[in-house]
């Protein structure tokens, strides 16, 4: 057993969450009071907020039973880079990543910690129910199912970033120099003993979603192109398909010619073929472009985010 209590770091990235931060502090102080035997460290990562989030944090800081650190990014770098910034600031024996909007309920922490004590190094939360608009549920559901087929790693279904990782796993994840980062993908990729715990995902407690459609699409692309080269192979298959159909069409033309039939007028079929091949070529260029874009970003070697300042509150 530990002589000193283990330190658990809570990593919470936020963007303009003044509406929900007071409730978050309240819930955390209530829930953490029920989990004795740990030191708590709160890492709040400000992903470029422009509202009163800071005032809200300063006002409620005292209700948090542990250390509080505010990592301020120099602008909005996105949720995933903000999570990475938070993980790099952690000093705990384990880190729990959660959203600020209480959609990742702290009531699941005891289940995480129980599995952690059992020796699991990654404990991810699996959504049983999602109180969200139908289109979002369908989009998320199909994303995780398609991603699972595509990806080279066995990602668990319906698990986001909400979960606990041990210090060893964290140390691995934060050294990965990836530009287009998907934390839940890296978490699966590293291995170690992993397990899931089920939970019901509530609605956002207050405020509006900060994940725009464009940000969600970026996230999905980070998954598809970051964990699979299948799209590149798909390009090859599309090319082969096009070549095969051209061959068949060519044979057809020769046979009809030999059969002594007059050549068909042919404008429609020609136009169709041109469009077909043009389409396939563009798709393939696009797929290759996705990878080249990622290689280019990676080669530029810019950091994933810039920390403006880090303060202990
Ligand atoms: N977030 C962030 N940077 C962004 C977008 C979102 O730090 O560019 C934070 C946000 O404040 C919240 C978490 O990421 O703490 C999840 O975002 P949100 O709840 O808006 O996404 P949703 O649950 O609607 O998918
Ligand atoms: Mg949310």
CSV table of C-alpha atoms and ligand atoms in Angstrom, one decimal:
chain,number,residue,atom,x,y,z
A,1,UNK,CA,0.0,0.0,0.0
A,2,UNK,CA,1.0,3.6,-0.5
A,3,UNK,CA,2.3,5.4,2.6
A,4,UNK,CA,1.0,8.6,1.2
A,5,UNK,CA,-2.3,8.7,-0.6
A,6,UNK,CA,-2.2,8.4,-4.4
A,7,UNK,CA,-2.6,11.7,-6.3
A,8,UNK,CA,-5.3,11.7,-8.9
A,9,UNK,CA,-5.2,14.5,-11.6
A,10,UNK,CA,-8.4,15.7,-13.2
A,11,UNK,CA,-7.8,17.1,-16.6
A,12,UNK,CA,-10.5,19.4,-17.8
A,13,UNK,CA,-10.2,21.4,-21.1
A,14,UNK,CA,-12.6,24.1,-21.5
A,15,UNK,CA,-13.6,26.8,-24.0
A,16,UNK,CA,-16.0,29.6,-22.8
A,17,UNK,CA,-17.7,27.6,-20.1
A,18,UNK,CA,-18.6,30.4,-17.6
A,19,UNK,CA,-22.2,29.1,-17.5
A,20,UNK,CA,-21.2,25.6,-16.3
A,21,UNK,CA,-17.9,26.0,-14.4
A,22,UNK,CA,-19.6,27.0,-11.1
A,23,UNK,CA,-21.7,23.8,-11.3
A,24,UNK,CA,-18.7,21.8,-12.1
A,25,UNK,CA,-16.9,23.0,-9.0
A,26,UNK,CA,-20.0,22.3,-6.9
A,27,UNK,CA,-20.3,18.8,-8.3
A,28,UNK,CA,-16.6,18.0,-7.9
A,29,UNK,CA,-16.6,19.2,-4.3
A,30,UNK,CA,-19.6,17.0,-3.5
A,31,UNK,CA,-18.4,13.9,-5.3
A,32,UNK,CA,-14.8,14.1,-4.2
A,33,UNK,CA,-15.9,14.4,-0.5
A,34,UNK,CA,-17.3,10.9,-1.0
A,35,UNK,CA,-14.0,9.4,-2.2
A,36,UNK,CA,-11.6,9.5,0.7
A,37,UNK,CA,-8.0,8.4,0.5
A,38,UNK,CA,-6.8,10.4,-2.4
A,39,UNK,CA,-5.1,13.7,-3.1
A,40,UNK,CA,-6.7,15.6,-5.9
A,41,UNK,CA,-5.1,17.8,-8.5
A,42,UNK,CA,-7.3,19.8,-10.9
A,43,UNK,CA,-5.7,20.8,-14.2
A,44,UNK,CA,-8.0,23.3,-16.0
A,45,UNK,CA,-6.9,23.9,-19.6
A,46,UNK,CA,-8.2,27.1,-21.0
A,47,UNK,CA,-8.4,26.5,-24.8
A,48,UNK,CA,-8.7,30.2,-25.7
A,49,UNK,CA,-11.7,31.3,-23.7
A,50,UNK,CA,-13.0,34.9,-24.2
A,51,UNK,CA,-15.8,34.9,-21.7
A,52,UNK,CA,-15.8,35.1,-17.9
A,53,UNK,CA,-14.5,31.6,-17.3
A,54,UNK,CA,-11.4,32.8,-15.4
A,55,UNK,CA,-13.5,34.9,-13.0
A,56,UNK,CA,-15.7,31.9,-12.4
A,57,UNK,CA,-12.7,29.7,-11.7
A,58,UNK,CA,-11.2,32.2,-9.3
A,59,UNK,CA,-14.5,32.6,-7.5
A,60,UNK,CA,-15.0,28.9,-6.9
A,61,UNK,CA,-11.4,27.7,-6.6
A,62,UNK,CA,-11.6,27.4,-2.8
A,63,UNK,CA,-14.4,24.8,-3.0
A,64,UNK,CA,-12.0,22.3,-4.7
A,65,UNK,CA,-10.3,20.1,-2.1
A,66,UNK,CA,-6.8,20.0,-3.6
A,67,UNK,CA,-4.4,21.8,-5.8
A,68,UNK,CA,-5.7,23.7,-8.8
A,69,UNK,CA,-3.6,24.6,-11.8
A,70,UNK,CA,-4.7,26.7,-14.8
A,71,UNK,CA,-3.0,26.1,-18.1
A,72,UNK,CA,-3.8,28.9,-20.5
A,73,UNK,CA,-3.3,28.2,-24.1
A,74,UNK,CA,-2.4,31.1,-26.3
A,75,UNK,CA,-5.5,30.7,-28.5
A,76,UNK,CA,-8.1,28.1,-29.3
A,77,UNK,CA,-6.1,25.1,-30.4
A,78,UNK,CA,-9.0,22.6,-30.1
A,79,UNK,CA,-10.2,20.1,-27.6
A,80,UNK,CA,-7.7,17.3,-28.3
A,81,UNK,CA,-4.5,19.5,-28.2
A,82,UNK,CA,-5.9,21.0,-24.9
A,83,UNK,CA,-6.2,17.5,-23.5
A,84,UNK,CA,-2.6,16.9,-24.4
A,85,UNK,CA,-1.6,20.1,-22.7
A,86,UNK,CA,-3.4,19.1,-19.6
A,87,UNK,CA,-1.8,15.6,-19.5
A,88,UNK,CA,1.6,17.2,-19.8
A,89,UNK,CA,0.8,19.3,-16.8
A,90,UNK,CA,-0.3,16.4,-14.6
A,91,UNK,CA,1.8,15.2,-11.6
A,92,UNK,CA,-0.6,12.5,-10.4
A,93,UNK,CA,-0.3,8.8,-10.2
A,94,UNK,CA,-3.3,8.6,-12.5
A,95,UNK,CA,-5.2,11.1,-14.7
A,96,UNK,CA,-8.9,11.4,-15.3
A,97,UNK,CA,-9.9,13.3,-18.5
A,98,UNK,CA,-13.3,14.8,-18.5
A,99,UNK,CA,-15.4,17.6,-20.1
A,100,UNK,CA,-16.3,20.7,-18.3
A,101,UNK,CA,-20.0,20.5,-19.0
A,102,UNK,CA,-20.8,17.6,-16.6
A,103,UNK,CA,-21.6,15.3,-19.5
A,104,UNK,CA,-18.8,13.2,-18.0
A,105,UNK,CA,-20.3,12.7,-14.5
A,106,UNK,CA,-17.8,12.6,-11.5
A,107,UNK,CA,-20.1,9.9,-10.0
A,108,UNK,CA,-18.2,7.4,-12.2
A,109,UNK,CA,-14.8,8.2,-10.6
A,110,UNK,CA,-15.2,5.5,-7.8
A,111,UNK,CA,-15.6,2.9,-10.6
A,112,UNK,CA,-12.5,4.2,-12.3
A,113,UNK,CA,-10.5,4.1,-9.1
A,114,UNK,CA,-11.7,0.6,-8.2
A,115,UNK,CA,-10.5,-0.8,-11.6
A,116,UNK,CA,-7.2,1.2,-11.2
A,117,UNK,CA,-6.6,-0.4,-7.8
A,118,UNK,CA,-7.3,-3.8,-9.4
A,119,UNK,CA,-4.3,-3.1,-11.7
A,120,UNK,CA,-5.9,-1.7,-14.9
A,121,UNK,CA,-3.9,1.1,-16.4
A,122,UNK,CA,-6.6,2.4,-18.7
A,123,UNK,CA,-10.2,2.6,-17.6
A,124,UNK,CA,-12.5,4.2,-20.2
A,125,UNK,CA,-16.1,5.1,-19.7
A,126,UNK,CA,-18.6,3.4,-22.1
A,127,UNK,CA,-21.8,5.3,-22.9
A,128,UNK,CA,-24.9,3.3,-22.4
A,129,UNK,CA,-27.3,6.1,-23.1
A,130,UNK,CA,-26.8,9.4,-24.7
A,131,UNK,CA,-29.1,12.3,-24.1
A,132,UNK,CA,-28.4,14.1,-27.3
A,133,UNK,CA,-30.1,15.0,-30.6
A,134,UNK,CA,-30.9,12.1,-32.8
A,135,UNK,CA,-28.5,13.2,-35.6
A,136,UNK,CA,-25.6,13.4,-33.1
A,137,UNK,CA,-26.3,10.0,-31.7
A,138,UNK,CA,-26.6,8.5,-35.2
A,139,UNK,CA,-23.4,10.3,-36.3
A,140,UNK,CA,-21.4,9.2,-33.2
A,141,UNK,CA,-22.8,5.7,-33.4
A,142,UNK,CA,-21.9,5.2,-37.0
A,143,UNK,CA,-18.5,6.9,-36.6
A,144,UNK,CA,-17.3,4.5,-33.9
A,145,UNK,CA,-18.6,1.5,-35.8
A,146,UNK,CA,-17.0,2.5,-39.1
A,147,UNK,CA,-13.8,3.6,-37.4
A,148,UNK,CA,-13.6,0.2,-35.7
A,149,UNK,CA,-13.6,-1.5,-39.1
A,150,UNK,CA,-11.1,0.9,-40.6
A,151,UNK,CA,-8.6,1.4,-37.8
A,152,UNK,CA,-5.5,-0.7,-37.3
A,153,UNK,CA,-6.2,-0.6,-33.5
A,154,UNK,CA,-9.1,-2.2,-31.7
A,155,UNK,CA,-10.8,0.9,-30.4
A,156,UNK,CA,-13.6,0.3,-27.9
A,157,UNK,CA,-17.1,1.2,-29.0
A,158,UNK,CA,-18.9,4.3,-27.7
A,159,UNK,CA,-15.9,5.4,-25.5
A,160,UNK,CA,-14.7,9.0,-25.7
A,161,UNK,CA,-11.8,10.5,-23.8
A,162,UNK,CA,-13.6,10.3,-20.5
A,163,UNK,CA,-11.6,7.8,-18.5
A,164,UNK,CA,-8.6,7.2,-16.3
A,165,UNK,CA,-5.1,6.5,-17.4
A,166,UNK,CA,-2.2,5.5,-15.2
A,167,UNK,CA,1.0,7.6,-15.0
A,168,UNK,CA,2.8,5.0,-17.2
A,169,UNK,CA,0.2,5.3,-19.9
A,170,UNK,CA,0.2,9.1,-19.6
A,171,UNK,CA,4.0,9.2,-19.9
A,172,UNK,CA,3.7,7.3,-23.2
A,173,UNK,CA,0.9,9.4,-24.6
A,174,UNK,CA,2.5,12.7,-23.9
A,175,UNK,CA,5.8,11.8,-25.6
A,176,UNK,CA,4.0,11.0,-28.9
A,177,UNK,CA,4.9,13.8,-31.4
A,178,UNK,CA,1.7,13.5,-33.4
A,179,UNK,CA,0.2,16.6,-35.0
A,180,UNK,CA,-3.3,15.4,-35.7
A,181,UNK,CA,-3.9,13.9,-32.3
A,182,UNK,CA,-6.8,11.7,-31.2
A,183,UNK,CA,-6.3,10.9,-27.5
A,184,UNK,CA,-8.7,8.0,-27.4
A,185,UNK,CA,-6.8,6.4,-30.4
A,186,UNK,CA,-3.4,6.9,-28.7
A,187,UNK,CA,-4.8,5.5,-25.5
A,188,UNK,CA,-5.9,2.3,-27.3
A,189,UNK,CA,-2.7,2.1,-29.3
A,190,UNK,CA,-0.3,2.1,-26.3
A,191,UNK,CA,-1.7,-1.1,-24.9
A,192,UNK,CA,-1.4,-2.0,-21.2
A,193,UNK,CA,-4.3,-3.5,-19.3
A,194,UNK,CA,-7.5,-1.8,-20.3
A,195,UNK,CA,-11.1,-2.1,-19.3
A,196,UNK,CA,-14.4,-0.2,-19.7
A,197,UNK,CA,-17.0,0.9,-17.2
A,198,UNK,CA,-20.5,1.7,-18.3
A,199,UNK,CA,-22.3,5.0,-17.6
A,200,UNK,CA,-25.2,7.0,-18.8
A,201,UNK,CA,-24.2,10.2,-20.5
A,202,UNK,CA,-26.4,13.1,-19.4
A,203,UNK,CA,-27.1,16.3,-21.3
A,204,UNK,CA,-24.8,19.2,-21.2
A,205,UNK,CA,-25.6,20.9,-17.9
A,206,UNK,CA,-25.5,24.5,-19.1
A,207,UNK,CA,-24.2,26.6,-22.0
A,208,UNK,CA,-23.9,25.5,-25.7
A,209,UNK,CA,-21.8,22.9,-27.3
A,210,UNK,CA,-18.3,24.1,-28.2
A,211,UNK,CA,-17.8,21.3,-30.8
A,212,UNK,CA,-18.9,22.8,-34.1
A,213,UNK,CA,-19.6,20.4,-37.0
A,214,UNK,CA,-16.3,21.4,-38.6
A,215,UNK,CA,-14.5,20.4,-35.4
A,216,UNK,CA,-16.3,17.1,-35.3
A,217,UNK,CA,-15.4,16.3,-38.9
A,218,UNK,CA,-11.8,17.1,-38.1
A,219,UNK,CA,-11.9,14.7,-35.2
A,220,UNK,CA,-13.4,12.0,-37.3
A,221,UNK,CA,-10.7,12.6,-40.0
A,222,UNK,CA,-8.0,12.3,-37.3
A,223,UNK,CA,-9.4,8.9,-36.6
A,224,UNK,CA,-9.7,7.6,-40.1
A,225,UNK,CA,-6.5,8.9,-41.5
A,226,UNK,CA,-4.4,8.7,-38.4
A,227,UNK,CA,-5.1,5.1,-37.6
A,228,UNK,CA,-5.4,3.4,-41.0
A,229,UNK,CA,-3.9,3.4,-44.4
A,230,UNK,CA,-7.0,1.6,-45.7
A,231,UNK,CA,-8.2,4.7,-47.6
A,232,UNK,CA,-5.0,4.6,-49.6
A,233,UNK,CA,-5.6,1.0,-50.4
A,234,UNK,CA,-9.1,1.9,-51.3
A,235,UNK,CA,-7.7,4.3,-53.9
A,236,UNK,CA,-5.8,1.4,-55.5
A,237,UNK,CA,-9.0,-0.7,-55.5
A,238,UNK,CA,-11.0,2.1,-57.1
A,239,UNK,CA,-8.2,2.4,-59.7
A,240,UNK,CA,-8.3,-1.3,-60.4
A,241,UNK,CA,-12.1,-1.2,-60.7
A,242,UNK,CA,-11.9,1.6,-63.2
A,243,UNK,CA,-9.2,-0.2,-65.2
A,244,UNK,CA,-11.2,-3.4,-65.2
A,245,UNK,CA,-14.4,-1.7,-66.4
A,246,UNK,CA,-12.4,0.0,-69.2
A,247,UNK,CA,-11.0,-3.3,-70.3
A,248,UNK,CA,-14.4,-4.9,-70.4
A,249,UNK,CA,-15.8,-1.9,-72.3
A,250,UNK,CA,-12.9,-2.2,-74.7
A,251,UNK,CA,-13.6,-5.9,-75.3
A,252,UNK,CA,-17.2,-5.1,-75.9
A,253,UNK,CA,-16.2,-2.5,-78.5
A,254,UNK,CA,-13.9,-4.9,-80.3
A,255,UNK,CA,-16.5,-7.7,-80.3
A,256,UNK,CA,-19.2,-5.6,-81.7
A,257,UNK,CA,-16.8,-4.3,-84.3
A,258,UNK,CA,-15.8,-7.8,-85.3
A,259,UNK,CA,-19.5,-8.8,-85.3
A,260,UNK,CA,-19.8,-6.4,-88.2
A,261,UNK,CA,-22.2,-4.0,-86.4
A,262,UNK,CA,-22.0,-0.4,-87.1
A,263,UNK,CA,-20.1,1.5,-84.3
A,264,UNK,CA,-22.6,2.9,-81.8
A,265,UNK,CA,-23.1,6.7,-81.8
A,266,UNK,CA,-21.2,6.6,-78.5
A,267,UNK,CA,-21.5,10.1,-77.2
A,268,UNK,CA,-23.3,9.1,-74.0
A,269,UNK,CA,-21.0,6.3,-73.2
A,270,UNK,CA,-18.0,8.4,-73.8
A,271,UNK,CA,-19.2,11.2,-71.6
A,272,UNK,CA,-20.1,8.6,-68.9
A,273,UNK,CA,-16.6,7.1,-69.1
A,274,UNK,CA,-14.9,10.5,-68.9
A,275,UNK,CA,-17.0,11.5,-65.9
A,276,UNK,CA,-16.4,8.1,-64.2
A,277,UNK,CA,-12.6,8.2,-64.6
A,278,UNK,CA,-12.5,11.8,-63.7
A,279,UNK,CA,-14.4,11.1,-60.5
A,280,UNK,CA,-12.3,8.2,-59.5
A,281,UNK,CA,-9.1,10.2,-60.1
A,282,UNK,CA,-10.3,13.1,-58.1
A,283,UNK,CA,-11.3,10.8,-55.2
A,284,UNK,CA,-7.9,9.1,-55.2
A,285,UNK,CA,-6.1,12.5,-55.4
A,286,UNK,CA,-8.2,13.6,-52.5
A,287,UNK,CA,-7.3,10.6,-50.4
A,288,UNK,CA,-3.6,10.9,-51.1
A,289,UNK,CA,-4.0,14.6,-50.3
A,290,UNK,CA,-5.3,13.9,-46.9
A,291,UNK,CA,-2.2,12.0,-46.1
A,292,UNK,CA,0.2,14.4,-47.7
A,293,UNK,CA,-1.5,17.3,-45.8
A,294,UNK,CA,-0.8,15.4,-42.6
A,295,UNK,CA,2.8,14.6,-43.6
A,296,UNK,CA,3.3,18.3,-44.4
A,297,UNK,CA,1.9,19.4,-41.0
A,298,UNK,CA,4.1,16.9,-39.3
A,299,UNK,CA,7.2,17.9,-41.2
A,300,UNK,CA,6.6,21.6,-40.3
A,301,UNK,CA,7.2,20.5,-36.8
A,302,UNK,CA,5.0,23.2,-35.2
A,303,UNK,CA,4.0,22.4,-31.6
A,304,UNK,CA,0.5,21.1,-31.1
A,305,UNK,CA,-0.4,24.1,-28.9
A,306,UNK,CA,1.3,27.1,-27.3
A,307,UNK,CA,1.0,27.6,-23.5
A,308,UNK,CA,0.6,31.3,-22.7
A,309,UNK,CA,1.0,30.8,-19.0
A,310,UNK,CA,0.5,28.3,-16.3
A,311,UNK,CA,-0.7,29.4,-12.8
A,312,UNK,CA,-1.3,27.7,-9.5
A,313,UNK,CA,-4.5,29.0,-8.0
B,1,LIG,N1,-13.7,22.3,-25.8
B,1,LIG,C1,-12.4,22.9,-25.9
B,1,LIG,N2,-12.0,23.4,-27.1
B,1,LIG,C2,-12.8,23.4,-28.2
B,1,LIG,C3,-14.0,22.8,-28.1
B,1,LIG,C4,-14.5,22.2,-26.9
B,1,LIG,O1,-11.6,22.9,-24.9
B,1,LIG,O2,-12.3,23.9,-29.2
B,1,LIG,C5,-14.1,21.7,-24.5
B,1,LIG,C6,-15.4,22.2,-24.0
B,1,LIG,O3,-15.4,23.3,-23.3
B,1,LIG,C7,-15.9,21.0,-23.2
B,1,LIG,C8,-15.3,19.8,-23.9
B,1,LIG,O4,-14.2,20.3,-24.7
B,1,LIG,O5,-15.3,21.0,-21.9
B,1,LIG,C9,-16.3,19.1,-24.8
B,1,LIG,O6,-16.9,20.0,-25.6
B,1,LIG,P1,-18.5,20.1,-25.8
B,1,LIG,O7,-19.2,19.7,-24.6
B,1,LIG,O8,-18.8,21.4,-26.3
B,1,LIG,O9,-18.7,19.0,-26.9
B,1,LIG,P2,-20.0,18.0,-27.1
B,1,LIG,O10,-20.1,17.3,-25.8
B,1,LIG,O11,-21.1,18.8,-27.5
B,1,LIG,O12,-19.5,17.0,-28.2
B,2,LIG,MG1,-20.4,18.2,-24.0
